[in-house]
PDB file of N, CA and C in Angstrom:
ATOM      1  N   MET A1445      -3.417  32.311  78.068  1.00  0.00           N
ATOM      2  CA  MET A1445      -3.383  32.054  76.654  1.00  0.00           C
ATOM      3  C   MET A1445      -2.152  32.847  76.028  1.00  0.00           C
ATOM      4  N   LYS A1446      -2.059  33.933  76.370  1.00  0.00           N
ATOM      5  CA  LYS A1446      -0.704  34.698  75.892  1.00  0.00           C
ATOM      6  C   LYS A1446       0.547  34.212  76.118  1.00  0.00           C
ATOM      7  N   ARG A1447       0.386  33.904  77.583  1.00  0.00           N
ATOM      8  CA  ARG A1447       1.702  33.180  78.163  1.00  0.00           C
ATOM      9  C   ARG A1447       1.992  31.700  77.577  1.00  0.00           C
ATOM     10  N   GLU A1448       1.070  30.970  77.307  1.00  0.00           N
ATOM     11  CA  GLU A1448       1.028  29.734  76.704  1.00  0.00           C
ATOM     12  C   GLU A1448       1.701  29.873  75.305  1.00  0.00           C
ATOM     13  N   LYS A1449       1.410  30.761  74.403  1.00  0.00           N
ATOM     14  CA  LYS A1449       2.101  31.101  73.255  1.00  0.00           C
ATOM     15  C   LYS A1449       3.442  31.563  73.298  1.00  0.00           C
ATOM     16  N   SER A1450       3.755  32.503  74.404  1.00  0.00           N
ATOM     17  CA  SER A1450       5.135  32.819  74.670  1.00  0.00           C
ATOM     18  C   SER A1450       6.132  31.350  74.967  1.00  0.00           C
ATOM     19  N   ILE A1451       5.556  30.560  75.961  1.00  0.00           N
ATOM     20  CA  ILE A1451       6.323  29.533  76.042  1.00  0.00           C
ATOM     21  C   ILE A1451       6.456  28.425  74.841  1.00  0.00           C
ATOM     22  N   ILE A1452       5.415  28.406  74.084  1.00  0.00           N
ATOM     23  CA  ILE A1452       5.402  27.537  72.838  1.00  0.00           C
ATOM     24  C   ILE A1452       6.561  28.135  71.836  1.00  0.00           C
ATOM     25  N   ALA A1453       6.550  29.478  71.759  1.00  0.00           N
ATOM     26  CA  ALA A1453       7.407  30.176  70.975  1.00  0.00           C
ATOM     27  C   ALA A1453       8.843  29.913  71.479  1.00  0.00           C
ATOM     28  N   ILE A1454       9.002  30.007  72.642  1.00  0.00           N
ATOM     29  CA  ILE A1454      10.543  29.809  73.311  1.00  0.00           C
ATOM     30  C   ILE A1454      10.810  28.405  73.107  1.00  0.00           C
ATOM     31  N   ILE A1455       9.823  27.337  73.347  1.00  0.00           N
ATOM     32  CA  ILE A1455      10.343  26.045  72.913  1.00  0.00           C
ATOM     33  C   ILE A1455      10.705  25.866  71.747  1.00  0.00           C
ATOM     34  N   ILE A1456       9.840  26.476  70.637  1.00  0.00           N
ATOM     35  CA  ILE A1456      10.327  26.150  69.344  1.00  0.00           C
ATOM     36  C   ILE A1456      11.606  26.915  69.009  1.00  0.00           C
ATOM     37  N   ALA A1457      11.860  28.147  69.644  1.00  0.00           N
ATOM     38  CA  ALA A1457      13.102  28.628  69.074  1.00  0.00           C
ATOM     39  C   ALA A1457      14.306  27.720  69.813  1.00  0.00           C
ATOM     40  N   LEU A1458      14.207  27.355  71.063  1.00  0.00           N
ATOM     41  CA  LEU A1458      15.286  26.410  71.772  1.00  0.00           C
ATOM     42  C   LEU A1458      15.475  25.141  70.861  1.00  0.00           C
ATOM     43  N   GLY A1459      14.456  24.664  70.149  1.00  0.00           N
ATOM     44  CA  GLY A1459      14.484  23.524  69.231  1.00  0.00           C
ATOM     45  C   GLY A1459      15.220  23.760  68.275  1.00  0.00           C
ATOM     46  N   LEU A1460      14.896  25.059  67.605  1.00  0.00           N
ATOM     47  CA  LEU A1460      15.497  25.313  66.403  1.00  0.00           C
ATOM     48  C   LEU A1460      17.171  25.524  66.707  1.00  0.00           C
ATOM     49  N   VAL A1461      17.642  26.190  67.879  1.00  0.00           N
ATOM     50  CA  VAL A1461      18.879  26.494  68.278  1.00  0.00           C
ATOM     51  C   VAL A1461      19.518  25.057  68.293  1.00  0.00           C
ATOM     52  N   PHE A1462      19.000  24.217  69.307  1.00  0.00           N
ATOM     53  CA  PHE A1462      19.766  22.874  69.417  1.00  0.00           C
ATOM     54  C   PHE A1462      19.884  21.985  68.169  1.00  0.00           C
ATOM     55  N   THR A1463      18.885  22.072  67.240  1.00  0.00           N
ATOM     56  CA  THR A1463      18.867  21.497  65.993  1.00  0.00           C
ATOM     57  C   THR A1463      20.006  22.033  65.148  1.00  0.00           C
ATOM     58  N   THR A1464      20.130  23.239  65.136  1.00  0.00           N
ATOM     59  CA  THR A1464      21.223  24.127  64.267  1.00  0.00           C
ATOM     60  C   THR A1464      22.453  23.756  64.844  1.00  0.00           C
ATOM     61  N   VAL A1465      22.600  23.758  66.260  1.00  0.00           N
ATOM     62  CA  VAL A1465      23.959  23.497  66.847  1.00  0.00           C
ATOM     63  C   VAL A1465      24.182  21.931  66.623  1.00  0.00           C
ATOM     64  N   SER A1466      23.326  20.938  66.635  1.00  0.00           N
ATOM     65  CA  SER A1466      23.722  19.400  66.354  1.00  0.00           C
ATOM     66  C   SER A1466      24.192  19.451  65.035  1.00  0.00           C
ATOM     67  N   TYR A1467      23.390  20.100  64.013  1.00  0.00           N
ATOM     68  CA  TYR A1467      23.577  19.935  62.671  1.00  0.00           C
ATOM     69  C   TYR A1467      25.264  20.482  62.407  1.00  0.00           C
ATOM     70  N   VAL A1468      25.772  21.837  63.178  1.00  0.00           N
ATOM     71  CA  VAL A1468      27.131  22.231  62.776  1.00  0.00           C
ATOM     72  C   VAL A1468      28.038  21.297  63.356  1.00  0.00           C
ATOM     73  N   VAL A1469      27.663  20.746  64.628  1.00  0.00           N
ATOM     74  CA  VAL A1469      28.776  19.995  65.042  1.00  0.00           C
ATOM     75  C   VAL A1469      28.989  18.545  64.474  1.00  0.00           C
ATOM     76  N   ALA A1470      27.969  18.145  64.070  1.00  0.00           N
ATOM     77  CA  ALA A1470      27.893  16.845  63.132  1.00  0.00           C
ATOM     78  C   ALA A1470      28.719  17.127  61.716  1.00  0.00           C
ATOM     79  N   GLN A1471      28.704  18.405  61.370  1.00  0.00           N
ATOM     80  CA  GLN A1471      29.467  18.641  59.994  1.00  0.00           C
ATOM     81  C   GLN A1471      30.945  18.720  60.324  1.00  0.00           C
ATOM     82  N   ARG A1472      31.312  18.974  61.498  1.00  0.00           N
ATOM     83  CA  ARG A1472      32.667  19.166  61.771  1.00  0.00           C
ATOM     84  C   ARG A1472      33.509  18.113  61.547  1.00  0.00           C
ATOM     85  N   PRO A1473      34.801  18.028  60.938  1.00  0.00           N
ATOM     86  CA  PRO A1473      35.657  16.763  60.852  1.00  0.00           C
ATOM     87  C   PRO A1473      36.122  16.427  62.093  1.00  0.00           C
ATOM     88  N   ASN A1474      36.139  15.115  62.337  1.00  0.00           N
ATOM     89  CA  ASN A1474      36.774  14.751  63.522  1.00  0.00           C
ATOM     90  C   ASN A1474      38.500  14.836  63.271  1.00  0.00           C
ATOM     91  N   ARG A1475      39.239  14.666  64.439  1.00  0.00           N
ATOM     92  CA  ARG A1475      40.620  14.785  64.398  1.00  0.00           C
ATOM     93  C   ARG A1475      41.209  13.671  63.354  1.00  0.00           C
ATOM     94  N   GLN A1476      40.806  12.664  63.142  1.00  0.00           N
ATOM     95  CA  GLN A1476      41.406  11.590  62.127  1.00  0.00           C
ATOM     96  C   GLN A1476      40.924  12.073  60.699  1.00  0.00           C
ATOM     97  N   GLN A1477      39.772  12.739  60.470  1.00  0.00           N
ATOM     98  CA  GLN A1477      39.417  13.317  59.056  1.00  0.00           C
ATOM     99  C   GLN A1477      40.703  14.442  58.778  1.00  0.00           C
ATOM    100  N   MET A1478      40.702  15.261  59.951  1.00  0.00           N
ATOM    101  CA  MET A1478      41.898  16.524  59.848  1.00  0.00           C
ATOM    102  C   MET A1478      43.067  15.969  59.523  1.00  0.00           C
ATOM    103  N   GLN A1479      43.562  15.022  60.060  1.00  0.00           N
ATOM    104  CA  GLN A1479      44.904  14.632  59.738  1.00  0.00           C
ATOM    105  C   GLN A1479      45.251  13.961  58.286  1.00  0.00           C
ATOM    106  N   ARG A1480      44.023  13.468  57.899  1.00  0.00           N
ATOM    107  CA  ARG A1480      44.019  12.967  56.425  1.00  0.00           C
ATOM    108  C   ARG A1480      44.073  14.131  55.373  1.00  0.00           C
ATOM    109  N   ARG A1481      43.765  15.211  55.821  1.00  0.00           N
ATOM    110  CA  ARG A1481      43.567  16.558  55.044  1.00  0.00           C
ATOM    111  C   ARG A1481      44.891  17.276  55.151  1.00  0.00           C
ATOM    112  N   GLN A1482      45.826  16.803  55.886  1.00  0.00           N
ATOM    113  CA  GLN A1482      47.045  17.673  56.032  1.00  0.00           C
ATOM    114  C   GLN A1482      47.695  17.971  54.661  1.00  0.00           C
ATOM    115  N   PHE A1483      48.452  19.199  54.512  1.00  0.00           N
ATOM    116  CA  PHE A1483      49.223  19.281  53.356  1.00  0.00           C
ATOM    117  C   PHE A1483      50.203  18.477  52.933  1.00  0.00           C
ATOM    118  N   ASP A1484      50.255  17.860  51.924  1.00  0.00           N
ATOM    119  CA  ASP A1484      51.335  16.923  51.496  1.00  0.00           C
ATOM    120  C   ASP A1484      51.926  17.716  50.257  1.00  0.00           C
ATOM    121  N   PRO A1485      53.116  18.380  50.383  1.00  0.00           N
ATOM    122  CA  PRO A1485      53.855  19.044  49.400  1.00  0.00           C
ATOM    123  C   PRO A1485      54.159  18.140  48.070  1.00  0.00           C
ATOM    124  N   GLU A1486      54.612  16.875  48.325  1.00  0.00           N
ATOM    125  CA  GLU A1486      54.961  16.015  47.391  1.00  0.00           C
ATOM    126  C   GLU A1486      53.732  15.564  46.757  1.00  0.00           C
ATOM    127  N   GLU A1487      52.621  15.271  47.210  1.00  0.00           N
ATOM    128  CA  GLU A1487      51.354  15.048  46.607  1.00  0.00           C
ATOM    129  C   GLU A1487      50.975  15.954  45.721  1.00  0.00           C
ATOM    130  N   MET A1488      51.007  17.133  46.090  1.00  0.00           N
ATOM    131  CA  MET A1488      50.676  18.503  45.298  1.00  0.00           C
ATOM    132  C   MET A1488      51.349  18.554  44.077  1.00  0.00           C
ATOM    133  N   LEU A1489      52.555  18.384  44.344  1.00  0.00           N
ATOM    134  CA  LEU A1489      53.633  18.506  43.252  1.00  0.00           C
ATOM    135  C   LEU A1489      53.312  17.455  42.250  1.00  0.00           C
ATOM    136  N   ALA A1490      53.097  16.364  42.575  1.00  0.00           N
ATOM    137  CA  ALA A1490      53.017  15.150  41.659  1.00  0.00           C
ATOM    138  C   ALA A1490      51.618  15.329  40.799  1.00  0.00           C
ATOM    139  N   ARG A1491      50.453  15.883  41.625  1.00  0.00           N
ATOM    140  CA  ARG A1491      49.306  16.024  40.845  1.00  0.00           C
ATOM    141  C   ARG A1491      49.578  17.068  39.944  1.00  0.00           C
ATOM    142  N   SER A1492      50.085  18.255  40.104  1.00  0.00           N
ATOM    143  CA  SER A1492      50.354  19.406  39.370  1.00  0.00           C
ATOM    144  C   SER A1492      51.267  19.116  38.248  1.00  0.00           C
ATOM    145  N   LEU A1493      52.034  18.395  38.479  1.00  0.00           N
ATOM    146  CA  LEU A1493      53.267  17.943  37.199  1.00  0.00           C
ATOM    147  C   LEU A1493      52.364  17.153  36.408  1.00  0.00           C
ATOM    148  N   GLU A1494      51.396  16.271  36.867  1.00  0.00           N
ATOM    149  CA  GLU A1494      50.633  15.319  36.111  1.00  0.00           C
ATOM    150  C   GLU A1494      49.668  16.127  35.264  1.00  0.00           C
ATOM    151  N   ARG A1495      49.089  17.107  35.874  1.00  0.00           N
ATOM    152  CA  ARG A1495      48.136  17.953  35.168  1.00  0.00           C
ATOM    153  C   ARG A1495      48.814  18.744  33.957  1.00  0.00           C
ATOM    154  N   ILE A1496      49.939  19.399  34.407  1.00  0.00           N
ATOM    155  CA  ILE A1496      50.555  20.148  33.181  1.00  0.00           C
ATOM    156  C   ILE A1496      51.152  19.203  32.186  1.00  0.00           C
ATOM    157  N   MET A1497      51.450  18.155  32.443  1.00  0.00           N
ATOM    158  CA  MET A1497      52.027  17.199  31.420  1.00  0.00           C
ATOM    159  C   MET A1497      50.688  16.752  30.457  1.00  0.00           C
ATOM    160  N   GLU A1498      49.694  16.518  31.008  1.00  0.00           N
ATOM    161  CA  GLU A1498      48.331  16.235  30.190  1.00  0.00           C
ATOM    162  C   GLU A1498      48.074  17.369  29.320  1.00  0.00           C
ATOM    163  N   GLU A1499      48.080  18.482  30.021  1.00  0.00           N
ATOM    164  CA  GLU A1499      47.700  19.924  29.338  1.00  0.00           C
ATOM    165  C   GLU A1499      48.747  20.226  28.103  1.00  0.00           C
ATOM    166  N   MET A1500      49.973  19.616  28.308  1.00  0.00           N
ATOM    167  CA  MET A1500      50.848  20.058  27.334  1.00  0.00           C
ATOM    168  C   MET A1500      50.873  19.282  26.153  1.00  0.00           C
ATOM    169  N   ASN A1501      50.038  17.986  26.196  1.00  0.00           N
ATOM    170  CA  ASN A1501      49.834  17.060  25.200  1.00  0.00           C
ATOM    171  C   ASN A1501      51.172  16.764  24.386  1.00  0.00           C
ATOM    172  N   MET A1502      52.203  16.248  25.106  1.00  0.00           N
ATOM    173  CA  MET A1502      53.340  15.946  24.530  1.00  0.00           C
ATOM    174  C   MET A1502      53.528  14.461  24.166  1.00  0.00           C
ATOM    175  N   SER A1503      54.453  14.168  23.149  1.00  0.00           N
ATOM    176  CA  SER A1503      54.836  12.789  23.015  1.00  0.00           C
ATOM    177  C   SER A1503      55.425  12.287  24.178  1.00  0.00           C
ATOM    178  N   GLU A1504      55.644  10.787  24.353  1.00  0.00           N
ATOM    179  CA  GLU A1504      56.539  10.372  25.456  1.00  0.00           C
ATOM    180  C   GLU A1504      57.874  10.746  25.344  1.00  0.00           C
ATOM    181  N   ASP A1505      58.467  10.933  24.174  1.00  0.00           N
ATOM    182  CA  ASP A1505      60.004  11.361  24.149  1.00  0.00           C
ATOM    183  C   ASP A1505      60.019  12.642  24.742  1.00  0.00           C
ATOM    184  N   GLU A1506      59.250  13.731  24.429  1.00  0.00           N
ATOM    185  CA  GLU A1506      59.120  15.033  24.890  1.00  0.00           C
ATOM    186  C   GLU A1506      59.024  15.262  26.312  1.00  0.00           C
ATOM    187  N   ALA A1507      57.901  14.260  26.660  1.00  0.00           N
ATOM    188  CA  ALA A1507      57.623  14.335  28.178  1.00  0.00           C
ATOM    189  C   ALA A1507      58.888  13.699  28.852  1.00  0.00           C
ATOM    190  N   ALA A1508      59.366  12.711  28.602  1.00  0.00           N
ATOM    191  CA  ALA A1508      60.706  12.151  29.207  1.00  0.00           C
ATOM    192  C   ALA A1508      61.835  13.219  29.434  1.00  0.00           C
ATOM    193  N   ILE A1509      61.898  14.136  28.397  1.00  0.00           N
ATOM    194  CA  ILE A1509      63.095  15.178  28.603  1.00  0.00           C
ATOM    195  C   ILE A1509      62.522  16.454  29.202  1.00  0.00           C
ATOM    196  N   LEU A1510      61.272  16.862  29.196  1.00  0.00           N
ATOM    197  CA  LEU A1510      60.782  18.064  29.773  1.00  0.00           C
ATOM    198  C   LEU A1510      60.302  17.811  31.350  1.00  0.00           C
ATOM    199  N   LYS A1511      59.827  16.465  31.715  1.00  0.00           N
ATOM    200  CA  LYS A1511      59.180  16.259  32.775  1.00  0.00           C
ATOM    201  C   LYS A1511      60.175  16.427  34.044  1.00  0.00           C
ATOM    202  N   PRO A1512      61.452  16.094  34.006  1.00  0.00           N
ATOM    203  CA  PRO A1512      62.440  16.591  35.207  1.00  0.00           C
ATOM    204  C   PRO A1512      62.873  17.932  35.243  1.00  0.00           C
ATOM    205  N   MET A1513      62.773  18.592  34.103  1.00  0.00           N
ATOM    206  CA  MET A1513      63.039  20.033  34.026  1.00  0.00           C
ATOM    207  C   MET A1513      61.890  20.780  34.711  1.00  0.00           C
ATOM    208  N   ILE A1514      60.586  20.418  34.423  1.00  0.00           N
ATOM    209  CA  ILE A1514      59.402  21.114  35.030  1.00  0.00           C
ATOM    210  C   ILE A1514      59.167  20.786  36.527  1.00  0.00           C
ATOM    211  N   GLU A1515      59.792  19.642  36.955  1.00  0.00           N
ATOM    212  CA  GLU A1515      59.676  19.071  38.118  1.00  0.00           C
ATOM    213  C   GLU A1515      60.682  19.849  38.930  1.00  0.00           C
ATOM    214  N   ASN A1516      61.953  20.264  38.484  1.00  0.00           N
ATOM    215  CA  ASN A1516      62.881  21.042  39.292  1.00  0.00           C
ATOM    216  C   ASN A1516      62.354  22.327  39.394  1.00  0.00           C
ATOM    217  N   ILE A1517      61.652  23.069  38.531  1.00  0.00           N
ATOM    218  CA  ILE A1517      61.348  24.181  38.518  1.00  0.00           C
ATOM    219  C   ILE A1517      60.109  24.340  39.539  1.00  0.00           C
ATOM    220  N   MET A1518      59.212  23.353  39.713  1.00  0.00           N
ATOM    221  CA  MET A1518      58.193  23.482  40.655  1.00  0.00           C
ATOM    222  C   MET A1518      58.931  23.199  41.837  1.00  0.00           C
ATOM    223  N   LYS A1519      59.811  22.322  42.238  1.00  0.00           N
ATOM    224  CA  LYS A1519      60.491  22.253  43.551  1.00  0.00           C
ATOM    225  C   LYS A1519      61.011  23.497  44.083  1.00  0.00           C
ATOM    226  N   THR A1520      61.637  24.223  42.959  1.00  0.00           N
ATOM    227  CA  THR A1520      62.273  25.347  43.346  1.00  0.00           C
ATOM    228  C   THR A1520      61.478  26.324  43.783  1.00  0.00           C
ATOM    229  N   ARG A1521      60.285  26.503  43.077  1.00  0.00           N
ATOM    230  CA  ARG A1521      59.248  27.562  43.363  1.00  0.00           C
ATOM    231  C   ARG A1521      58.701  27.256  44.930  1.00  0.00           C
ATOM    232  N   MET A1522      58.349  25.891  45.023  1.00  0.00           N
ATOM    233  CA  MET A1522      58.035  25.549  46.370  1.00  0.00           C
ATOM    234  C   MET A1522      59.067  25.914  47.436  1.00  0.00           C
ATOM    235  N   GLU A1523      60.381  25.560  47.290  1.00  0.00           N
ATOM    236  CA  GLU A1523      61.233  25.979  48.252  1.00  0.00           C
ATOM    237  C   GLU A1523      61.235  27.407  48.264  1.00  0.00           C
ATOM    238  N   GLN A1524      61.414  28.287  47.436  1.00  0.00           N
ATOM    239  CA  GLN A1524      61.242  29.664  47.719  1.00  0.00           C
ATOM    240  C   GLN A1524      60.184  30.049  48.300  1.00  0.00           C
ATOM    241  N   ALA A1525      59.108  29.672  48.124  1.00  0.00           N
ATOM    242  CA  ALA A1525      57.740  29.993  48.776  1.00  0.00           C
ATOM    243  C   ALA A1525      57.816  29.722  50.183  1.00  0.00           C
ATOM    244  N   GLN A1526      58.474  28.602  50.552  1.00  0.00           N
ATOM    245  CA  GLN A1526      58.643  28.130  51.765  1.00  0.00           C
ATOM    246  C   GLN A1526      59.490  29.301  52.592  1.00  0.00           C
ATOM    247  N   LYS A1527      60.575  29.624  51.981  1.00  0.00           N
ATOM    248  CA  LYS A1527      61.718  30.451  52.493  1.00  0.00           C
ATOM    249  C   LYS A1527      60.964  31.973  52.627  1.00  0.00           C
ATOM    250  N   ARG A1528      60.359  32.336  51.813  1.00  0.00           N
ATOM    251  CA  ARG A1528      59.488  33.535  51.731  1.00  0.00           C
ATOM    252  C   ARG A1528      58.602  33.629  53.035  1.00  0.00           C
ATOM    253  N   ARG A1529      57.724  32.289  53.252  1.00  0.00           N
ATOM    254  CA  ARG A1529      56.865  32.140  54.303  1.00  0.00           C
ATOM    255  C   ARG A1529      57.767  32.357  55.667  1.00  0.00           C
ATOM    256  N   GLU A1530      58.779  31.742  55.678  1.00  0.00           N
ATOM    257  CA  GLU A1530      59.659  31.859  56.892  1.00  0.00           C
ATOM    258  C   GLU A1530      60.156  33.281  57.190  1.00  0.00           C
ATOM    259  N   ALA A1531      60.546  33.956  56.159  1.00  0.00           N
ATOM    260  CA  ALA A1531      61.020  35.121  56.297  1.00  0.00           C
ATOM    261  C   ALA A1531      59.911  36.168  56.604  1.00  0.00           C
ATOM    262  N   VAL A1532      58.602  36.126  55.983  1.00  0.00           N
ATOM    263  CA  VAL A1532      57.652  37.005  56.607  1.00  0.00           C
ATOM    264  C   VAL A1532      57.212  36.711  57.992  1.00  0.00           C
ATOM    265  N   GLN A1533      57.247  35.316  58.535  1.00  0.00           N
ATOM    266  CA  GLN A1533      57.261  34.942  59.795  1.00  0.00           C
ATOM    267  C   GLN A1533      58.096  35.436  60.718  1.00  0.00           C
ATOM    268  N   ALA A1534      59.231  35.428  60.233  1.00  0.00           N
ATOM    269  CA  ALA A1534      60.406  36.054  61.109  1.00  0.00           C
ATOM    270  C   ALA A1534      60.225  37.652  61.203  1.00  0.00           C
ATOM    271  N   LEU A1535      59.954  38.243  60.321  1.00  0.00           N
ATOM    272  CA  LEU A1535      59.569  39.588  60.399  1.00  0.00           C
ATOM    273  C   LEU A1535      58.377  39.937  61.219  1.00  0.00           C
ATOM    274  N   ASN A1536      57.450  39.204  61.154  1.00  0.00           N
ATOM    275  CA  ASN A1536      56.220  39.333  61.905  1.00  0.00           C
ATOM    276  C   ASN A1536      56.533  39.220  63.441  1.00  0.00           C
ATOM    277  N   ASP A1537      57.561  38.387  63.852  1.00  0.00           N
ATOM    278  CA  ASP A1537      57.853  37.873  65.170  1.00  0.00           C
ATOM    279  C   ASP A1537      58.818  39.195  65.548  1.00  0.00           C
TER     280      ASP A1537
END
């Protein structure tokens, strides 16, 4: 009787482990999904610029003048961040 309860407990525990592992594996993105999620700096820049322009609530004339300036500032910041990451990586190596 005691042995049967132990066997049942082990079977239930194994079932829970396999169910959990199956669930975790099913939630992991496959390679195709991961490729779609790769970082695209131009896309991020465009979305950020769009959000900034909406938040500033400017007229079309103001936006036409300021948008290229803001875009240049954002591109410069991204380039500087990339250079900083490369410098840090070089120091780490």
